[in-house]
XYZ file of C-alpha atoms in Angstrom:
569
model
C -68.808 -59.911 58.265
C -66.036 -59.377 60.739
C -63.144 -61.787 61.139
C -60.599 -62.393 63.880
C -58.023 -60.428 61.904
C -60.351 -57.567 61.388
C -62.463 -56.978 64.548
C -65.473 -54.765 64.405
C -66.243 -51.741 66.609
C -68.311 -53.976 69.012
C -65.392 -56.414 69.394
C -63.070 -53.553 70.410
C -65.611 -52.384 72.998
C -65.886 -55.842 74.495
C -62.099 -56.227 74.699
C -61.794 -52.792 76.361
C -64.472 -53.585 78.937
C -62.765 -56.878 79.719
C -59.415 -55.167 80.185
C -60.733 -52.284 82.319
C -63.123 -54.339 84.428
C -60.850 -57.183 85.338
C -60.471 -55.797 88.962
C -64.135 -55.163 89.725
C -64.268 -58.177 92.061
C -60.966 -57.418 93.810
C -61.562 -54.087 95.555
C -62.398 -54.385 99.252
C -61.308 -58.017 99.383
C -58.467 -60.006 100.897
C -56.566 -61.839 98.140
C -53.432 -63.956 97.928
C -50.451 -62.466 96.136
C -46.827 -63.312 95.351
C -43.810 -61.293 96.431
C -41.980 -60.477 93.212
C -39.356 -58.145 94.611
C -38.191 -56.298 97.723
C -37.042 -52.721 97.158
C -36.246 -49.978 99.711
C -38.270 -51.468 102.622
C -41.137 -52.137 100.250
C -42.450 -55.469 99.028
C -43.645 -55.663 95.394
C -46.638 -57.979 95.245
C -48.513 -59.424 92.260
C -52.148 -60.251 92.987
C -53.146 -61.009 89.356
C -54.088 -57.517 88.354
C -52.656 -55.694 85.347
C -50.338 -53.844 87.734
C -48.468 -54.834 90.883
C -48.759 -53.158 94.291
C -46.313 -51.961 96.941
C -46.620 -52.789 100.668
C -44.237 -51.520 103.457
C -42.191 -54.342 104.968
C -43.124 -53.234 108.497
C -46.669 -54.431 107.847
C -45.344 -57.979 107.639
C -43.728 -57.865 111.117
C -45.075 -57.952 114.647
C -44.733 -54.704 116.659
C -41.080 -54.140 117.442
C -39.891 -57.095 115.315
C -38.198 -57.346 111.884
C -40.112 -58.634 108.883
C -39.034 -62.023 107.566
C -40.136 -61.952 103.933
C -38.526 -63.313 100.722
C -39.217 -63.098 96.977
C -41.664 -65.780 95.947
C -43.510 -65.876 99.303
C -47.261 -66.108 99.139
C -48.971 -63.459 101.284
C -52.484 -62.247 101.899
C -53.177 -58.562 101.278
C -56.195 -56.306 101.205
C -57.032 -54.666 97.846
C -57.887 -51.086 98.592
C -57.975 -49.900 94.963
C -57.213 -51.662 91.698
C -55.178 -48.729 90.371
C -53.976 -45.406 91.747
C -52.740 -42.304 89.941
C -49.416 -44.063 89.380
C -51.089 -47.037 87.788
C -50.277 -49.304 90.764
C -52.601 -51.486 92.833
C -53.283 -50.122 96.348
C -52.551 -53.046 98.678
C -52.384 -53.354 102.526
C -51.039 -56.182 104.629
C -52.317 -54.572 107.836
C -55.851 -54.369 106.471
C -55.628 -57.977 105.393
C -54.454 -59.107 108.818
C -57.047 -56.912 110.477
C -59.918 -58.259 108.447
C -58.785 -61.830 108.978
C -58.312 -61.135 112.667
C -61.774 -59.588 113.026
C -63.329 -62.643 111.371
C -61.498 -64.928 113.773
C -62.135 -62.736 116.825
C -65.870 -62.578 116.166
C -65.986 -66.350 116.201
C -63.969 -66.546 119.456
C -66.028 -63.760 121.089
C -69.280 -65.540 120.258
C -67.895 -68.754 121.724
C -66.529 -66.965 124.832
C -63.015 -68.221 124.196
C -59.765 -66.543 125.140
C -57.566 -64.968 122.479
C -53.820 -64.369 122.354
C -52.380 -60.903 122.068
C -49.418 -58.648 122.796
C -49.453 -55.408 124.800
C -47.432 -52.991 122.661
C -48.111 -49.415 123.832
C -49.564 -47.232 126.573
C -52.545 -44.930 125.938
C -54.742 -42.764 128.125
C -56.599 -44.933 130.580
C -54.859 -48.179 129.630
C -52.929 -49.978 126.921
C -53.224 -51.169 123.302
C -53.077 -54.858 122.476
C -52.279 -56.450 119.092
C -54.648 -59.386 118.546
C -52.838 -60.780 115.491
C -53.662 -57.734 113.424
C -56.638 -56.217 115.226
C -55.878 -53.517 117.786
C -57.772 -53.742 121.079
C -57.974 -51.520 124.166
C -56.929 -52.901 127.577
C -58.251 -50.672 130.446
C -55.812 -50.139 133.320
C -58.237 -51.756 135.756
C -58.257 -54.957 133.652
C -54.504 -55.543 133.629
C -54.312 -57.592 136.849
C -56.311 -58.689 139.886
C -54.446 -56.167 142.009
C -53.122 -52.753 140.902
C -49.839 -53.070 138.958
C -47.354 -50.223 139.280
C -45.037 -51.299 136.449
C -46.472 -52.966 133.333
C -43.164 -52.990 131.463
C -42.480 -56.717 132.116
C -45.863 -57.545 130.537
C -45.331 -55.602 127.310
C -44.267 -57.446 124.133
C -45.058 -60.801 125.716
C -47.752 -63.003 124.102
C -50.454 -63.826 126.633
C -54.147 -64.684 126.728
C -56.960 -62.119 126.956
C -60.725 -62.219 127.309
C -62.790 -60.110 124.879
C -65.266 -58.007 126.847
C -66.800 -56.022 123.963
C -66.601 -55.837 120.116
C -67.990 -53.333 117.613
C -66.714 -54.027 114.056
C -68.468 -51.060 112.504
C -66.650 -48.693 114.866
C -63.511 -50.806 114.980
C -63.719 -51.031 118.797
C -62.465 -54.025 120.849
C -62.096 -54.074 124.659
C -60.158 -56.933 126.283
C -59.284 -58.000 129.845
C -56.260 -59.794 131.231
C -57.734 -59.711 134.746
C -60.706 -61.867 133.752
C -58.298 -64.570 132.541
C -56.283 -64.408 135.773
C -59.411 -64.584 137.934
C -60.726 -67.534 136.011
C -57.373 -69.288 136.210
C -57.108 -68.500 139.882
C -60.633 -69.757 140.506
C -59.704 -73.019 138.815
C -56.580 -73.251 140.936
C -58.540 -72.393 144.089
C -61.099 -75.057 143.312
C -58.381 -77.623 142.805
C -56.519 -76.544 145.939
C -59.654 -76.451 148.084
C -60.411 -80.023 147.025
C -57.013 -81.022 148.406
C -57.573 -79.319 151.785
C -59.552 -80.615 154.742
C -60.832 -79.125 157.983
C -58.460 -79.813 160.858
C -55.471 -80.001 158.547
C -52.271 -78.278 159.706
C -50.465 -76.367 156.967
C -47.761 -73.717 156.546
C -48.625 -70.365 154.999
C -47.191 -66.912 154.388
C -48.777 -63.772 155.857
C -49.786 -61.585 152.888
C -51.804 -58.824 154.521
C -52.757 -57.640 158.014
C -55.962 -55.816 158.968
C -57.539 -54.749 162.252
C -59.666 -57.890 162.330
C -57.052 -60.459 161.299
C -54.503 -61.539 158.690
C -54.687 -63.111 155.234
C -52.403 -66.114 154.811
C -51.346 -67.501 151.420
C -51.631 -71.295 151.462
C -49.935 -71.749 148.090
C -52.339 -70.150 145.651
C -55.325 -69.590 147.873
C -55.764 -67.203 150.821
C -57.249 -68.028 154.183
C -58.382 -65.628 156.924
C -56.689 -65.891 160.295
C -59.075 -63.954 162.543
C -57.615 -61.970 165.432
C -59.606 -64.066 167.928
C -57.944 -67.225 166.588
C -54.385 -65.961 166.902
C -54.017 -66.846 170.578
C -56.023 -67.748 173.637
C -54.733 -64.600 175.315
C -56.140 -61.174 174.456
C -54.701 -59.750 171.199
C -55.649 -56.144 170.454
C -54.109 -56.120 166.957
C -52.664 -58.967 164.821
C -49.396 -57.032 164.379
C -48.657 -57.788 168.046
C -47.964 -61.397 167.041
C -47.246 -61.607 163.298
C -45.822 -59.518 160.452
C -46.292 -59.481 156.681
C -43.999 -62.070 155.093
C -43.887 -64.335 158.173
C -44.248 -68.071 157.586
C -46.783 -69.376 160.086
C -48.174 -72.790 160.934
C -51.970 -72.746 160.973
C -54.860 -75.149 161.283
C -57.785 -75.133 158.870
C -60.872 -74.490 160.988
C -63.592 -74.215 158.312
C -63.826 -74.532 154.533
C -66.792 -73.092 152.620
C -66.542 -74.677 149.171
C -69.418 -72.578 147.841
C -67.789 -69.249 148.625
C -64.248 -70.719 148.604
C -63.511 -69.106 151.948
C -61.104 -70.701 154.389
C -60.915 -69.873 158.109
C -57.594 -70.490 159.844
C -56.425 -70.638 163.441
C -53.139 -70.581 165.325
C -54.353 -70.919 168.886
C -55.881 -74.280 168.003
C -52.323 -75.639 167.859
C -51.836 -74.758 171.529
C -53.273 -76.483 174.584
C -56.582 -74.947 175.694
C -56.039 -73.198 179.035
C -59.752 -73.520 179.808
C -59.486 -77.286 180.173
C -59.821 -78.008 183.889
C -60.398 -74.326 184.670
C -62.999 -75.116 187.328
C -60.455 -77.202 189.228
C -57.666 -74.659 188.786
C -59.834 -71.753 189.921
C -62.111 -72.840 192.781
C -64.768 -70.432 193.987
C -63.569 -68.288 196.860
C -59.888 -68.685 196.014
C -57.691 -65.611 195.787
C -55.415 -64.995 192.773
C -53.262 -62.230 191.340
C -53.860 -60.976 187.808
C -53.227 -58.139 185.368
C -55.906 -55.676 184.218
C -56.111 -56.009 180.400
C -59.180 -53.961 179.518
C -61.515 -51.490 181.207
C -65.130 -50.887 180.189
C -68.059 -49.007 181.689
C -69.449 -52.214 183.167
C -66.239 -53.516 184.704
C -62.622 -54.554 184.162
C -61.081 -57.677 182.602
C -58.274 -59.323 184.538
C -55.914 -61.887 182.988
C -55.256 -64.744 185.408
C -52.965 -66.557 182.973
C -52.296 -66.503 179.226
C -55.667 -67.218 177.609
C -57.848 -66.939 180.715
C -59.497 -63.646 181.603
C -62.173 -62.923 184.137
C -64.546 -60.008 184.505
C -64.729 -57.877 187.634
C -68.189 -56.346 187.391
C -68.479 -52.720 188.449
C -70.580 -53.816 191.434
C -67.679 -55.972 192.678
C -64.982 -53.298 192.317
C -65.088 -51.562 195.708
C -66.854 -51.837 199.041
C -67.304 -48.106 199.395
C -67.018 -46.483 195.930
C -70.444 -46.928 194.416
C -71.551 -45.844 190.939
C -68.072 -44.801 189.790
C -66.339 -45.706 186.520
C -64.002 -48.722 186.896
C -61.212 -46.613 185.401
C -61.202 -44.539 188.583
C -60.505 -47.641 190.671
C -58.026 -49.605 188.537
C -55.830 -48.904 185.503
C -54.743 -50.999 182.511
C -51.736 -53.299 183.190
C -52.188 -52.883 186.941
C -51.515 -56.000 189.025
C -54.475 -56.710 191.332
C -55.677 -59.394 193.733
C -59.075 -60.901 192.954
C -61.351 -63.604 194.335
C -63.083 -66.227 192.160
C -66.862 -65.745 192.365
C -68.100 -68.016 189.542
C -66.595 -70.223 186.800
C -68.371 -71.358 183.601
C -65.811 -73.319 181.557
C -68.317 -74.088 178.769
C -68.961 -70.397 178.135
C -65.354 -69.532 178.995
C -66.409 -67.039 181.636
C -65.046 -66.308 185.087
C -66.613 -63.786 187.421
C -64.152 -62.102 189.743
C -64.407 -59.881 192.781
C -61.909 -57.143 193.516
C -63.452 -55.933 196.759
C -63.657 -59.483 198.126
C -59.844 -59.627 198.106
C -59.883 -56.917 200.764
C -61.415 -56.970 204.227
C -64.984 -55.767 204.455
C -64.562 -52.248 205.927
C -67.731 -52.651 207.977
C -66.365 -55.852 209.527
C -63.090 -54.076 210.205
C -64.942 -51.138 211.767
C -67.018 -53.440 213.963
C -63.851 -55.154 215.206
C -62.036 -51.901 215.960
C -65.030 -49.915 217.235
C -67.487 -52.012 219.241
C -70.887 -50.669 220.251
C -70.489 -48.019 222.947
C -67.071 -46.825 221.785
C -66.413 -43.247 220.746
C -65.387 -42.240 217.230
C -64.535 -38.966 215.543
C -65.290 -37.880 211.991
C -66.220 -35.112 209.611
C -69.816 -34.223 208.778
C -70.102 -35.299 205.104
C -73.725 -34.513 204.457
C -77.011 -33.594 206.122
C -80.313 -35.123 205.044
C -83.858 -34.653 206.246
C -83.457 -37.524 208.699
C -79.917 -37.102 210.014
C -76.206 -36.473 209.540
C -73.649 -38.647 207.717
C -70.233 -38.775 209.369
C -67.059 -39.921 207.559
C -65.227 -42.583 209.555
C -62.008 -44.610 209.369
C -61.890 -47.189 206.560
C -63.683 -44.886 204.115
C -67.090 -45.755 205.589
C -69.882 -43.466 206.738
C -71.954 -43.549 209.879
C -75.332 -41.922 210.343
C -76.539 -39.883 213.304
C -80.329 -39.852 213.315
C -81.748 -36.430 214.102
C -83.206 -37.822 217.326
C -79.656 -38.722 218.454
C -78.060 -35.336 217.785
C -78.993 -33.496 220.989
C -81.138 -33.907 224.099
C -84.460 -32.133 223.904
C -83.945 -31.000 220.292
C -85.197 -32.761 217.170
C -86.110 -32.119 213.558
C -84.601 -29.214 211.702
C -83.443 -27.560 214.934
C -81.228 -30.557 215.647
C -79.836 -30.675 212.081
C -78.967 -26.974 212.238
C -76.702 -27.587 215.240
C -73.959 -28.874 212.861
C -72.637 -27.942 209.445
C -70.859 -29.771 206.623
C -67.101 -30.106 207.195
C -67.375 -29.893 210.987
C -65.488 -32.539 212.986
C -67.651 -34.163 215.662
C -67.424 -36.985 218.183
C -70.097 -39.655 218.436
C -70.864 -42.922 220.128
C -71.259 -46.177 218.163
C -74.834 -47.355 218.674
C -75.041 -50.241 216.165
C -73.090 -51.822 213.254
C -74.988 -53.879 210.634
C -72.312 -55.490 208.428
C -74.738 -57.118 205.973
C -76.667 -53.895 205.339
C -73.449 -51.857 205.535
C -74.906 -49.474 208.104
C -73.357 -47.791 211.135
C -75.600 -45.968 213.597
C -74.065 -43.221 215.707
C -75.259 -40.931 218.478
C -73.863 -37.554 219.465
C -76.109 -36.724 222.420
C -75.144 -39.997 224.130
C -71.713 -38.527 224.884
C -73.267 -35.694 226.915
C -74.386 -35.810 230.522
C -77.925 -34.964 231.408
C -79.641 -37.278 229.052
C -81.569 -39.478 231.487
C -81.185 -38.819 235.235
C -83.205 -38.450 238.324
C -82.622 -34.743 238.348
C -84.244 -34.324 234.956
C -87.208 -36.541 235.274
C -85.770 -40.048 235.083
C -87.466 -42.021 232.349
C -89.196 -38.950 230.987
C -86.157 -38.550 228.748
C -83.550 -35.803 229.293
C -83.725 -32.053 229.163
C -86.515 -30.547 227.152
C -86.907 -27.005 226.081
C -89.124 -24.899 228.453
C -88.744 -27.500 231.240
C -88.189 -26.208 234.830
C -85.193 -27.874 236.459
C -83.089 -27.394 239.597
C -79.546 -26.288 238.814
C -76.382 -25.943 240.889
C -73.960 -23.064 240.380
C -70.592 -24.417 239.179
C -68.875 -21.110 238.443
C -69.612 -17.360 238.615
C -68.362 -15.095 235.789
C -68.983 -11.500 234.703
C -71.118 -12.793 231.804
C -73.287 -15.093 233.888
C -73.358 -18.431 235.672
C -72.137 -21.900 234.697
C -74.623 -24.345 236.166
C -75.306 -28.082 236.200
C -78.746 -29.639 235.953
C -79.416 -31.904 238.894
C -76.622 -33.707 240.712
C -75.039 -35.310 237.658
C -76.712 -33.713 234.671
C -75.800 -31.577 231.703
C -73.700 -28.478 232.257
C -75.090 -25.287 230.819
C -74.957 -21.511 231.113
C -77.205 -18.685 232.301
C -76.427 -15.376 230.672
C -76.311 -12.246 232.838
C -79.482 -10.881 231.228
C -81.355 -14.116 232.110
C -80.561 -14.020 235.866
C -83.746 -12.101 236.654
C -86.522 -9.975 235.292
C -85.349 -6.837 237.029
C -81.951 -5.248 236.379
C -81.103 -5.400 240.097
C -81.483 -9.200 239.908
C -79.129 -9.494 236.905
C -75.959 -9.412 238.993
C -73.889 -12.653 238.934
C -72.102 -11.727 242.163
C -75.306 -12.264 244.162
C -74.900 -16.012 243.536
C -72.399 -18.382 245.091
C -70.789 -21.613 243.907
C -72.821 -24.579 245.118
C -76.038 -22.573 245.403
C -79.116 -24.320 243.999
C -82.217 -22.749 242.434
C -84.804 -23.410 239.747
C -84.453 -22.256 236.130
C -86.089 -22.893 232.762
C -84.365 -24.677 229.850
C -84.413 -21.868 227.279
C -82.616 -23.745 224.454
C -79.345 -25.315 223.298
C -76.248 -23.752 221.768
C -74.307 -25.090 218.680
C -72.399 -27.518 220.883
C -75.773 -28.833 222.159
C -75.148 -27.546 225.663
C -78.350 -26.380 227.345
C -78.946 -22.743 228.150
C -81.022 -21.788 231.225
C -83.001 -18.692 232.185
C -84.415 -17.485 235.544
C -86.031 -14.569 233.780
C -87.945 -16.817 231.363
C -89.147 -18.951 234.280
C -90.400 -15.862 236.146
C -92.287 -14.558 233.116
C -93.850 -17.958 232.508
C -94.970 -18.296 236.140
C -96.366 -14.782 236.111
C -98.354 -15.463 232.964
C -99.736 -18.678 234.400
C -100.657 -17.003 237.715
C -102.615 -14.266 235.980
C -104.517 -16.851 233.983
C -105.415 -18.943 237.037
C -105.859 -16.421 239.878
C -106.535 -13.013 238.505
C -109.140 -11.283 236.386
C -109.947 -7.740 235.348
C -112.691 -7.286 237.915
C -111.446 -9.298 240.892
C -109.884 -6.296 242.613
C -106.781 -8.345 243.472
C -103.413 -6.717 243.008
C -100.528 -8.315 241.037
C -98.690 -8.898 244.291
C -101.655 -10.781 245.745
C -101.891 -12.925 242.605
C -98.164 -13.775 242.525
C -98.138 -14.458 246.253
C -100.960 -16.947 245.932
C -99.308 -18.617 242.915
C -95.959 -18.910 244.668
C -97.503 -20.334 247.804
C -99.338 -22.999 245.760
C -96.192 -23.856 243.841
C -94.258 -24.327 247.116
C -96.978 -26.555 248.510
C -96.951 -28.749 245.375
C -93.167 -29.140 245.628
């Protein structure tokens, strides 16, 4: 039987197992130990095992700080191994803090709470954050609400973070400082919005300027000052009136508490120029203004600061139709306009530019009454007449029936060409329809006279008329139809059918004889022909008095025809 003084083999085995297995429950756990000594930047810690462990002092300090540790302090460490090759316990303060931190962070992450941490280094794509032992990743985009160029002031400073993602198995934690700032700012915005009211006047600082307006800081919350609310006058860009950093006085126009958007205005602090606009700008009154903008449909003219009117393209010019307004006026040009319509409710004024000038058709009618003579250039020829450019930048029309006596249609139109300067008589002026009727033939003698048939209507081609010799030349005769008719010409070759008759010297000034109207030259003067008349009479005589079997000679036929013609006259 074995005694305490003499243990058996089984007792020795039990004692050995007890001694060797005393650390089975320690490995992989966080335990509390006592600092027994500090040697060469190492802390000697007793955790109740048969051997002590060594832990670097730096593991007991925050990043960049000095460890404050003394002999006898109680500390928590992680038991990595009970004994290493040197017979010492493998302990870690970092692992202990990390495990404790992970336990705490998992609780805070589940609850959605913020956690405190310190940014301590820069890595690719962001920064590393010490969360009281656990290392987290802070992406660069999550540092602040707006991009931050220099993060140095934020490093080493304890501050709150929001955990976005955790994976303990992989040791991965992602945090955000921006989420905390946005949440804090939202709380501040909500509180500030509650203290603001529509219509309130408040000072703010211009933070940013865009094409459509400016953002104004109202002390923790931004409001939008739209470009249309800067001033009653036209503002093309906000920078014309304000600059970044300016302190401005604004009025709160609208507050949307759901979206937390605030609309601001500056012009609302000024008197509205549209009040009493109808009285200030009566219809028909003439004012001076400055062209501020030109569009395809018209031009805007500023009558005073804050009041603009539109000159529609149809009211730009009396004579320039279907042209771009930019060809009539230019930006910043001072112009005179007439008030056509005022709608103060819609803030619209219709203006007329042409009404500020005299109607050119009225001016023409005053300066050129019906019956007067005008001169102008042929601008265009149409199928019904000629358009003549006149004084005052207006056109008059000569109907083809008023171009020349006895000629109409295309023959009349061909008497003139584009660019030719002609004289004409004013026949009618219709101011309302903006029409001027002219006549060219009315300036020529021989239109309606007793010598040419009275009311039968002037000289007609192929008509037989009595002419008087006015002058004898080598090329022919200058003759006048009737006593006071049109003056024309008979070429030498038209003085007779036979060559012996084609001698101008056989005629005398003042001599009268019959001739046929053979046509009109480019100046619409008639041309006459004795030869054409003789041939026509001969042809008619043969038809009436002669035949192939009558036996009468040509002389007999012509003699009978001439005798009958003399009797009829």
